[in-house]
mmCIF file of C-alpha atoms and ligand atoms in Angstrom:
data_model
loop_
_atom_site.group_PDB
_atom_site.id
_atom_site.type_symbol
_atom_site.label_atom_id
_atom_site.label_comp_id
_atom_site.label_asym_id
_atom_site.label_seq_id
_atom_site.Cartn_x
_atom_site.Cartn_y
_atom_site.Cartn_z
ATOM 1 C CA MET A 86 0.114 0.166 0.112
ATOM 2 C CA ILE A 87 1.663 3.189 -0.785
ATOM 3 C CA ARG A 88 -0.015 6.643 0.949
ATOM 4 C CA THR A 89 0.834 10.037 0.742
ATOM 5 C CA LYS A 90 -0.396 13.294 2.172
ATOM 6 C CA LEU A 91 -2.090 13.902 -1.333
ATOM 7 C CA CYS A 92 -4.380 10.789 -0.727
ATOM 8 C CA ASP A 93 -5.802 12.870 2.753
ATOM 9 C CA LEU A 94 -5.610 16.403 0.522
ATOM 10 C CA LEU A 95 -7.790 14.680 -2.419
ATOM 11 C CA GLY A 96 -9.593 11.373 -1.286
ATOM 12 C CA ILE A 97 -8.248 9.067 -2.739
ATOM 13 C CA ASP A 98 -6.669 5.500 -2.208
ATOM 14 C CA TYR A 99 -3.305 5.929 -4.128
ATOM 15 C CA PRO A 100 -0.769 9.170 -5.420
ATOM 16 C CA ILE A 101 -1.437 8.377 -9.073
ATOM 17 C CA ILE A 102 -3.686 11.172 -10.765
ATOM 18 C CA GLN A 103 -4.426 11.180 -14.488
ATOM 19 C CA GLY A 104 -4.029 13.444 -16.680
ATOM 20 C CA GLY A 105 -6.025 15.629 -18.316
ATOM 21 C CA MET A 106 -5.917 14.920 -21.525
ATOM 22 C CA ALA A 107 -7.739 17.286 -23.969
ATOM 23 C CA TRP A 108 -10.960 14.774 -26.493
ATOM 24 C CA VAL A 109 -9.064 11.482 -24.671
ATOM 25 C CA SER A 110 -9.697 11.579 -20.990
ATOM 26 C CA THR A 111 -13.327 11.523 -21.025
ATOM 27 C CA ALA A 112 -15.935 10.938 -18.600
ATOM 28 C CA GLU A 113 -15.078 7.028 -19.276
ATOM 29 C CA LEU A 114 -11.398 7.017 -18.385
ATOM 30 C CA VAL A 115 -11.501 9.577 -15.876
ATOM 31 C CA ALA A 116 -14.274 7.550 -13.755
ATOM 32 C CA ALA A 117 -12.294 4.401 -14.309
ATOM 33 C CA VAL A 118 -9.251 5.864 -12.836
ATOM 34 C CA SER A 119 -10.979 7.478 -10.236
ATOM 35 C CA ASN A 120 -13.388 4.313 -9.084
ATOM 36 C CA ALA A 121 -9.455 2.326 -9.346
ATOM 37 C CA GLY A 122 -8.213 4.441 -6.980
ATOM 38 C CA GLY A 123 -6.853 7.132 -8.326
ATOM 39 C CA LEU A 124 -7.684 10.109 -9.647
ATOM 40 C CA GLY A 125 -9.562 10.680 -12.699
ATOM 41 C CA ILE A 126 -9.362 14.256 -14.332
ATOM 42 C CA ILE A 127 -11.196 15.158 -17.358
ATOM 43 C CA GLY A 128 -9.477 17.604 -20.235
ATOM 44 C CA ALA A 129 -11.314 20.132 -21.412
ATOM 45 C CA GLY A 130 -9.004 21.123 -23.842
ATOM 46 C CA GLN A 131 -11.028 23.803 -26.177
ATOM 47 C CA MET A 132 -14.307 21.419 -25.450
ATOM 48 C CA PRO A 133 -17.621 23.608 -25.635
ATOM 49 C CA ALA A 134 -18.598 24.697 -22.832
ATOM 50 C CA ASN A 135 -21.564 22.555 -23.150
ATOM 51 C CA THR A 136 -19.786 19.317 -23.934
ATOM 52 C CA LEU A 137 -17.564 19.469 -20.682
ATOM 53 C CA ARG A 138 -21.134 19.771 -18.352
ATOM 54 C CA GLN A 139 -21.978 17.063 -20.375
ATOM 55 C CA GLU A 140 -18.840 14.950 -19.904
ATOM 56 C CA ILE A 141 -18.870 16.381 -15.671
ATOM 57 C CA ARG A 142 -22.302 14.862 -15.239
ATOM 58 C CA LYS A 143 -21.407 11.531 -17.128
ATOM 59 C CA ALA A 144 -18.236 11.380 -15.269
ATOM 60 C CA LYS A 145 -20.603 11.211 -11.996
ATOM 61 C CA LYS A 146 -22.579 8.877 -12.569
ATOM 62 C CA MET A 147 -20.249 6.687 -12.929
ATOM 63 C CA THR A 148 -18.303 6.592 -10.424
ATOM 64 C CA ASN A 149 -18.957 8.155 -6.594
ATOM 65 C CA LYS A 150 -15.539 9.255 -6.333
ATOM 66 C CA PRO A 151 -13.544 12.534 -6.510
ATOM 67 C CA PHE A 152 -12.774 13.493 -9.948
ATOM 68 C CA GLY A 153 -11.556 16.615 -11.435
ATOM 69 C CA VAL A 154 -11.339 18.479 -14.866
ATOM 70 C CA ASN A 155 -8.117 20.592 -16.068
ATOM 71 C CA LEU A 156 -8.669 23.727 -17.719
ATOM 72 C CA MET A 157 -6.079 24.841 -20.396
ATOM 73 C CA LEU A 158 -5.450 27.920 -19.878
ATOM 74 C CA LEU A 159 -4.518 28.669 -23.933
ATOM 75 C CA THR A 160 -8.538 28.532 -24.619
ATOM 76 C CA PRO A 161 -10.093 30.718 -26.022
ATOM 77 C CA HIS A 162 -13.121 30.914 -24.163
ATOM 78 C CA ILE A 163 -11.634 29.463 -20.931
ATOM 79 C CA ASN A 164 -13.622 31.987 -18.691
ATOM 80 C CA GLU A 165 -17.074 29.878 -19.938
ATOM 81 C CA LEU A 166 -15.487 26.734 -19.383
ATOM 82 C CA ILE A 167 -14.629 28.098 -15.717
ATOM 83 C CA GLU A 168 -18.159 29.138 -14.853
ATOM 84 C CA VAL A 169 -19.371 25.673 -15.686
ATOM 85 C CA THR A 170 -16.450 23.865 -13.525
ATOM 86 C CA LEU A 171 -17.698 25.991 -10.920
ATOM 87 C CA GLU A 172 -21.754 25.214 -11.255
ATOM 88 C CA GLU A 173 -20.758 21.433 -11.486
ATOM 89 C CA ARG A 174 -19.011 22.108 -8.402
ATOM 90 C CA VAL A 175 -15.995 19.143 -10.013
ATOM 91 C CA PRO A 176 -13.506 18.473 -6.724
ATOM 92 C CA VAL A 177 -10.424 19.096 -7.511
ATOM 93 C CA ILE A 178 -9.037 21.367 -10.861
ATOM 94 C CA THR A 179 -5.839 21.097 -12.357
ATOM 95 C CA THR A 180 -4.604 24.032 -14.967
ATOM 96 C CA GLY A 181 -1.985 23.899 -18.188
ATOM 97 C CA ALA A 182 -0.491 25.578 -19.621
ATOM 98 C CA GLY A 183 -0.581 29.200 -17.810
ATOM 99 C CA ASN A 184 -0.749 31.142 -15.062
ATOM 100 C CA PRO A 185 -4.472 30.308 -12.904
ATOM 101 C CA GLY A 186 -3.702 33.251 -10.287
ATOM 102 C CA ALA A 187 -7.005 34.874 -11.070
ATOM 103 C CA PHE A 188 -9.664 32.676 -10.508
ATOM 104 C CA ILE A 189 -8.094 30.465 -7.954
ATOM 105 C CA GLY A 190 -10.174 32.363 -5.219
ATOM 106 C CA ARG A 191 -13.835 31.512 -6.582
ATOM 107 C CA PHE A 192 -12.250 27.357 -6.541
ATOM 108 C CA LYS A 193 -11.119 27.730 -2.952
ATOM 109 C CA GLU A 194 -14.419 29.686 -2.365
ATOM 110 C CA ILE A 195 -16.679 26.793 -2.656
ATOM 111 C CA GLY A 196 -14.062 23.781 -1.557
ATOM 112 C CA THR A 197 -12.962 23.049 -4.557
ATOM 113 C CA LYS A 198 -8.867 21.400 -4.840
ATOM 114 C CA VAL A 199 -6.709 23.646 -7.221
ATOM 115 C CA ILE A 200 -3.970 22.372 -8.667
ATOM 116 C CA PRO A 201 -1.578 23.725 -11.196
ATOM 117 C CA VAL A 202 0.961 22.505 -13.549
ATOM 118 C CA ILE A 203 4.392 24.828 -12.898
ATOM 119 C CA PRO A 204 6.980 24.227 -15.544
ATOM 120 C CA SER A 205 9.527 25.913 -13.271
ATOM 121 C CA VAL A 206 10.784 26.892 -9.690
ATOM 122 C CA ALA A 207 9.503 30.249 -9.954
ATOM 123 C CA LEU A 208 6.107 30.010 -10.603
ATOM 124 C CA ALA A 209 5.791 27.057 -8.132
ATOM 125 C CA GLN A 210 6.239 28.812 -5.277
ATOM 126 C CA ARG A 211 4.199 32.105 -6.883
ATOM 127 C CA MET A 212 1.231 29.758 -6.884
ATOM 128 C CA GLU A 213 2.444 29.012 -3.411
ATOM 129 C CA LYS A 214 1.448 32.139 -1.790
ATOM 130 C CA ALA A 215 -1.924 32.504 -4.350
ATOM 131 C CA GLY A 216 -2.997 29.843 -1.940
ATOM 132 C CA VAL A 217 -3.116 26.613 -4.484
ATOM 133 C CA ASP A 218 -3.204 23.161 -2.991
ATOM 134 C CA ALA A 219 -0.743 21.186 -4.040
ATOM 135 C CA VAL A 220 1.553 21.725 -7.514
ATOM 136 C CA ILE A 221 1.938 19.659 -10.399
ATOM 137 C CA ALA A 222 6.059 20.193 -11.507
ATOM 138 C CA GLU A 223 5.746 18.743 -14.697
ATOM 139 C CA GLY A 224 8.712 17.972 -17.332
ATOM 140 C CA THR A 225 9.325 18.377 -20.765
ATOM 141 C CA GLU A 226 9.395 14.217 -21.045
ATOM 142 C CA SER A 227 5.379 14.697 -21.081
ATOM 143 C CA GLY A 228 3.241 14.616 -23.739
ATOM 144 C CA GLY A 229 1.359 17.910 -24.851
ATOM 145 C CA HIS A 230 1.918 21.584 -24.185
ATOM 146 C CA VAL A 231 5.925 21.028 -22.495
ATOM 147 C CA GLY A 232 7.982 23.296 -20.406
ATOM 148 C CA GLU A 233 11.847 23.345 -20.562
ATOM 149 C CA LEU A 234 13.449 21.308 -17.811
ATOM 150 C CA THR A 235 13.177 17.774 -17.435
ATOM 151 C CA THR A 236 11.005 15.697 -14.245
ATOM 152 C CA MET A 237 14.541 14.544 -12.515
ATOM 153 C CA ALA A 238 15.635 18.313 -12.958
ATOM 154 C CA LEU A 239 12.404 20.308 -12.061
ATOM 155 C CA VAL A 240 10.722 18.127 -9.349
ATOM 156 C CA PRO A 241 13.938 18.151 -6.587
ATOM 157 C CA GLN A 242 13.792 22.394 -6.657
ATOM 158 C CA VAL A 243 10.254 22.501 -6.631
ATOM 159 C CA VAL A 244 10.281 20.208 -3.522
ATOM 160 C CA ASP A 245 12.814 22.498 -1.818
ATOM 161 C CA ALA A 246 11.047 25.452 -2.957
ATOM 162 C CA VAL A 247 7.387 24.565 -1.437
ATOM 163 C CA ASN A 248 5.646 23.833 1.414
ATOM 164 C CA ILE A 249 2.412 21.792 -0.423
ATOM 165 C CA PRO A 250 2.264 17.978 -1.824
ATOM 166 C CA VAL A 251 4.742 18.441 -5.283
ATOM 167 C CA ILE A 252 3.275 15.941 -8.051
ATOM 168 C CA ALA A 253 5.554 14.924 -10.351
ATOM 169 C CA ALA A 254 4.710 14.487 -13.645
ATOM 170 C CA GLY A 255 6.750 13.957 -17.067
ATOM 171 C CA GLY A 256 7.984 10.647 -17.848
ATOM 172 C CA ILE A 257 6.286 8.341 -15.775
ATOM 173 C CA ALA A 258 4.574 5.475 -16.465
ATOM 174 C CA ASP A 259 5.308 2.085 -14.277
ATOM 175 C CA GLY A 260 6.223 1.553 -10.972
ATOM 176 C CA ARG A 261 9.582 2.476 -11.225
ATOM 177 C CA GLY A 262 8.672 5.977 -12.312
ATOM 178 C CA ILE A 263 6.705 5.901 -9.192
ATOM 179 C CA ALA A 264 9.197 5.091 -6.675
ATOM 180 C CA ALA A 265 11.862 7.749 -8.406
ATOM 181 C CA ALA A 266 9.583 10.080 -8.227
ATOM 182 C CA LEU A 267 8.777 9.316 -4.386
ATOM 183 C CA SER A 268 12.866 9.442 -4.383
ATOM 184 C CA LEU A 269 13.036 12.555 -5.622
ATOM 185 C CA GLY A 270 10.569 14.050 -2.513
ATOM 186 C CA ALA A 271 7.444 13.602 -4.320
ATOM 187 C CA ASN A 272 3.905 13.124 -2.740
ATOM 188 C CA GLY A 273 2.443 12.248 -5.767
ATOM 189 C CA VAL A 274 2.469 11.189 -9.809
ATOM 190 C CA GLN A 275 0.257 12.401 -12.461
ATOM 191 C CA ILE A 276 0.406 9.748 -15.387
ATOM 192 C CA GLY A 277 -0.876 10.733 -18.758
ATOM 193 C CA THR A 278 0.610 8.573 -21.919
ATOM 194 C CA ARG A 279 -0.049 5.086 -20.074
ATOM 195 C CA PHE A 280 -3.593 6.029 -19.537
ATOM 196 C CA ILE A 281 -4.079 6.079 -23.538
ATOM 197 C CA CYS A 282 -3.631 2.566 -24.431
ATOM 198 C CA THR A 283 -6.566 1.396 -21.913
ATOM 199 C CA THR A 284 -9.906 -0.484 -22.354
ATOM 200 C CA GLU A 285 -11.851 2.133 -21.092
ATOM 201 C CA CYS A 286 -10.222 5.069 -22.846
ATOM 202 C CA THR A 287 -12.506 6.529 -25.698
ATOM 203 C CA VAL A 288 -9.394 7.824 -28.087
ATOM 204 C CA HIS A 289 -9.862 6.777 -31.860
ATOM 205 C CA GLU A 290 -8.253 3.032 -31.867
ATOM 206 C CA ASN A 291 -5.945 4.511 -34.451
ATOM 207 C CA TRP A 292 -4.180 6.186 -31.625
ATOM 208 C CA LYS A 293 -3.630 3.582 -29.756
ATOM 209 C CA GLN A 294 -2.123 1.125 -31.827
ATOM 210 C CA LYS A 295 0.366 4.119 -32.869
ATOM 211 C CA LEU A 296 1.563 4.520 -29.303
ATOM 212 C CA LEU A 297 1.764 1.103 -28.546
ATOM 213 C CA THR A 298 4.569 0.652 -32.224
ATOM 214 C CA ALA A 299 5.459 4.033 -30.376
ATOM 215 C CA LYS A 300 9.635 3.545 -29.569
ATOM 216 C CA ASP A 301 11.866 5.365 -27.525
ATOM 217 C CA ARG A 302 12.736 8.408 -30.127
ATOM 218 C CA ASP A 303 9.604 9.110 -32.184
ATOM 219 C CA THR A 304 7.661 11.336 -29.728
ATOM 220 C CA THR A 305 9.091 15.639 -30.856
ATOM 221 C CA VAL A 306 8.421 18.711 -29.919
ATOM 222 C CA THR A 307 7.235 21.176 -32.062
ATOM 223 C CA GLY A 308 5.758 24.930 -32.417
ATOM 224 C CA ARG A 309 8.564 25.974 -30.137
ATOM 225 C CA THR A 310 9.065 28.757 -32.204
ATOM 226 C CA THR A 311 5.615 29.537 -31.775
ATOM 227 C CA GLY A 312 6.142 30.054 -28.224
ATOM 228 C CA HIS A 313 3.528 26.857 -27.680
ATOM 229 C CA PRO A 314 5.533 23.982 -28.009
ATOM 230 C CA VAL A 315 3.748 20.518 -27.593
ATOM 231 C CA ARG A 316 4.773 17.418 -28.004
ATOM 232 C CA ILE A 317 3.813 14.910 -30.384
ATOM 233 C CA LEU A 318 4.601 11.854 -32.288
ATOM 234 C CA LYS A 319 6.247 11.520 -35.424
ATOM 235 C CA ASN A 320 4.330 11.924 -38.225
ATOM 236 C CA LYS A 321 3.215 14.068 -41.597
ATOM 237 C CA LEU A 322 2.447 16.860 -39.092
ATOM 238 C CA SER A 323 5.019 16.878 -37.477
ATOM 239 C CA ARG A 324 7.414 17.188 -40.591
ATOM 240 C CA GLU A 325 5.035 19.369 -41.873
ATOM 241 C CA PHE A 326 5.652 21.475 -38.703
ATOM 242 C CA ASP A 327 9.586 21.352 -39.558
ATOM 243 C CA ARG A 328 9.736 22.568 -42.496
ATOM 244 C CA LEU A 329 7.706 25.677 -42.154
ATOM 245 C CA GLU A 330 9.296 26.673 -38.628
ATOM 246 C CA LYS A 331 13.052 25.845 -40.442
ATOM 247 C CA GLU A 332 11.972 28.302 -43.207
ATOM 248 C CA GLY A 333 10.651 31.131 -40.331
ATOM 249 C CA ALA A 334 7.456 30.896 -41.522
ATOM 250 C CA PRO A 335 4.779 33.526 -39.849
ATOM 251 C CA VAL A 336 3.013 32.264 -36.344
ATOM 252 C CA GLU A 337 0.161 32.819 -37.704
ATOM 253 C CA ASP A 338 0.748 30.173 -40.073
ATOM 254 C CA LEU A 339 2.113 27.929 -37.928
ATOM 255 C CA GLU A 340 -1.260 28.484 -35.895
ATOM 256 C CA LYS A 341 -3.689 27.767 -38.344
ATOM 257 C CA LEU A 342 -1.457 24.410 -39.231
ATOM 258 C CA GLY A 343 -1.900 23.754 -35.575
ATOM 259 C CA THR A 344 -6.231 24.664 -35.396
ATOM 260 C CA GLY A 345 -8.194 21.353 -34.711
ATOM 261 C CA LYS A 346 -5.101 18.267 -35.298
ATOM 262 C CA LEU A 347 -5.723 17.249 -31.762
ATOM 263 C CA HIS A 348 -8.977 16.621 -32.495
ATOM 264 C CA LEU A 349 -8.823 15.636 -36.076
ATOM 265 C CA ALA A 350 -6.162 12.895 -34.357
ATOM 266 C CA ALA A 351 -8.106 12.022 -30.790
ATOM 267 C CA VAL A 352 -11.456 11.799 -32.779
ATOM 268 C CA GLU A 353 -11.440 11.387 -36.839
ATOM 269 C CA GLY A 354 -7.737 9.274 -36.369
ATOM 270 C CA ASP A 355 -6.007 10.957 -39.061
ATOM 271 C CA MET A 356 -2.779 9.529 -37.289
ATOM 272 C CA ASN A 357 -0.653 11.367 -40.668
ATOM 273 C CA TYR A 358 -2.381 15.039 -39.844
ATOM 274 C CA GLY A 359 -3.789 14.718 -36.584
ATOM 275 C CA SER A 360 -1.482 15.878 -33.378
ATOM 276 C CA VAL A 361 -0.555 12.645 -31.655
ATOM 277 C CA MET A 362 0.168 13.930 -28.430
ATOM 278 C CA ALA A 363 2.132 11.498 -26.165
ATOM 279 C CA GLY A 364 5.599 11.666 -24.134
ATOM 280 C CA GLN A 365 8.428 10.404 -24.400
ATOM 281 C CA ILE A 366 7.911 7.136 -22.429
ATOM 282 C CA ALA A 367 5.988 6.449 -25.036
ATOM 283 C CA GLY A 368 8.210 3.177 -25.963
ATOM 284 C CA LEU A 369 6.971 1.221 -22.771
ATOM 285 C CA VAL A 370 3.414 1.148 -23.664
ATOM 286 C CA LYS A 371 3.463 -2.230 -24.649
ATOM 287 C CA ASP A 372 -0.159 -3.498 -23.725
ATOM 288 C CA ILE A 373 -3.862 -2.690 -23.878
ATOM 289 C CA LYS A 374 -5.355 -3.281 -20.218
ATOM 290 C CA PRO A 375 -8.420 -2.260 -18.752
ATOM 291 C CA VAL A 376 -7.022 0.753 -15.795
ATOM 292 C CA ALA A 377 -7.532 -0.715 -12.380
ATOM 293 C CA GLU A 378 -5.379 -4.199 -13.972
ATOM 294 C CA ILE A 379 -2.665 -0.927 -14.444
ATOM 295 C CA ILE A 380 -3.036 1.013 -11.627
ATOM 296 C CA LYS A 381 -2.970 -2.462 -9.757
ATOM 297 C CA GLU A 382 0.499 -3.544 -11.335
ATOM 298 C CA MET A 383 1.568 0.132 -10.300
ATOM 299 C CA VAL A 384 1.099 -0.259 -7.282
ATOM 300 C CA GLU A 385 2.372 -3.726 -6.503
ATOM 301 C CA GLU A 386 5.869 -2.339 -8.885
ATOM 302 C CA THR A 387 6.216 0.839 -6.616
ATOM 303 C CA GLU A 388 6.462 -1.448 -3.518
ATOM 304 C CA GLU A 389 8.571 -4.008 -5.083
ATOM 305 C CA VAL A 390 11.597 -1.525 -5.809
ATOM 306 C CA ILE A 391 11.036 0.160 -2.298
ATOM 307 C CA GLY A 392 12.099 -3.087 -1.210
ATOM 308 C CA ARG A 393 14.582 -3.457 -3.536
ATOM 309 C CA LEU A 394 15.857 -0.124 -2.049
ATOM 310 C CA GLN A 395 15.108 -1.338 1.458
ATOM 311 C CA GLU A 396 17.457 -4.112 0.706
ATOM 312 C CA VAL A 397 20.004 -2.489 -0.694
ATOM 313 C CA VAL A 398 20.276 -0.578 2.140
ATOM 314 C CA LEU A 399 20.506 -3.266 4.558
ATOM 315 C CA GLN A 400 23.421 -4.692 2.785
ATOM 316 C CA ILE A 401 25.594 -1.351 3.362
ATOM 317 C CA ASN A 402 24.388 -1.419 6.664
ATOM 318 C CA PRO A 403 22.948 -5.165 8.102
ATOM 319 C CA VAL A 404 21.338 -4.713 11.414
HETATM 320 O O1 TUI B 1225 -1.239 21.440 -20.116
HETATM 321 C C1 TUI B 1225 -0.134 21.103 -20.614
HETATM 322 N N1 TUI B 1225 -0.849 20.111 -21.591
HETATM 323 C C2 TUI B 1225 -1.027 20.068 -22.331
HETATM 324 S S1 TUI B 1225 -2.711 21.209 -22.743
HETATM 325 C C3 TUI B 1225 -3.122 20.184 -24.450
HETATM 326 S S2 TUI B 1225 -4.184 20.927 -25.277
HETATM 327 C C4 TUI B 1225 -3.723 21.695 -26.186
HETATM 328 N N2 TUI B 1225 -5.029 22.140 -27.433
HETATM 329 C C5 TUI B 1225 -4.062 22.614 -28.302
HETATM 330 C C6 TUI B 1225 -2.718 23.083 -28.656
HETATM 331 C C7 TUI B 1225 -1.887 22.925 -27.699
HETATM 332 C C8 TUI B 1225 -2.004 21.884 -26.158
HETATM 333 C C9 TUI B 1225 -2.287 19.680 -24.126
HETATM 334 N N3 TUI B 1225 -1.184 19.061 -24.010
HETATM 335 N N4 TUI B 1225 0.480 20.517 -19.797
HETATM 336 C C10 TUI B 1225 0.549 21.615 -18.162
HETATM 337 C C11 TUI B 1225 1.663 21.998 -18.985
HETATM 338 N N5 TUI B 1225 1.578 23.353 -18.656
HETATM 339 N N6 TUI B 1225 3.196 22.055 -19.043
HETATM 340 C C12 TUI B 1225 3.734 23.355 -19.376
HETATM 341 C C13 TUI B 1225 2.692 24.332 -18.028
HETATM 342 C C14 TUI B 1225 2.964 26.011 -18.324
HETATM 343 C C15 TUI B 1225 3.679 26.746 -19.182
HETATM 344 C C16 TUI B 1225 3.882 27.486 -18.907
HETATM 345 C C17 TUI B 1225 2.121 26.235 -17.318
HETATM 346 C C18 TUI B 1225 2.211 27.553 -16.769
HETATM 347 C C19 TUI B 1225 3.319 28.783 -17.599
HETATM 348 O O2 TUI B 1225 2.967 29.563 -17.014
HETATM 349 C C20 TUI B 1225 3.905 30.448 -18.095
HETATM 350 C C21 TUI B 1225 3.668 31.751 -17.427
HETATM 351 O O3 TUI B 1225 2.185 32.046 -17.253
HETATM 352 O O4 TUI B 1225 4.522 32.157 -15.841
#
């Protein structure tokens, strides 16, 4: 049994949060993760407000356990998504791709836990002062919108800089990664990519198949020159992006190329021109299994690794 103060904060059994993935983590996956003892998170992404409301209501029907919504702050109609999340009294929100400072207070007022993703120590400290409940220190190994620092470098620096719980994200997909994150001082982990290849995930089957065959070097970061770097699996879209960026194409052209491409991949299953987001850990995903099985294996492996580390200590220092 692995339990940390994050479990008490969120009312969950295991300190495992499923990363909010737009068009990928819908109610089915979210409820499965929460029912298995973790925290499922709906990825709001660029969803219309009404679609988000439907997903939240669906998740409420499928689980009695806490779950969350991830708000992607670059979304043009973010204010509408915030209102829906407030009205539906979702127990936890996570935020990505920006600073949620302006609306933390409104969520705190109704008892919603607020957990921003932060890519740096400075933002972690600012968020702690603003009253958030925990931070997610996400390394550049992650899929989707990424920062610069690696998980290995970011997590211990954030752990030393704040007094609230720290959740490690980026490059974690099994019990070895969870044990490593706990070793760095994190109180829990956020995992995205591994939960795509599950029976409950509603993403297009083509995405699952592409992820199953992906190897360690098959992701790339597009859009570094636009200020919105996004890690995706290499395909025709990523190569087109690369070409345009090398040619010094205007930001508007690059943004136009990216528009609607996540939906194209996740819903329509276009693996050539869709934006197939995945983390660098993609090569570790080898099968499609029910969420509960994956979480059980992750927890057992974490315990096994920690047990092995204890044996190493005993060998150095026999009692
Ligand atoms: O948000 C993510 N990952 C995402 S969101 C997403 S949806 C999307 N849809 C279409 C195009 C692009 C994305 C897919 N993946 N991760 C969390 C994350 N947040 N990573 C890095 C950051 C971040 C970056 C800068 C958080 C805060 C920040 O602050 C800058 C500031 O304001 O100081």
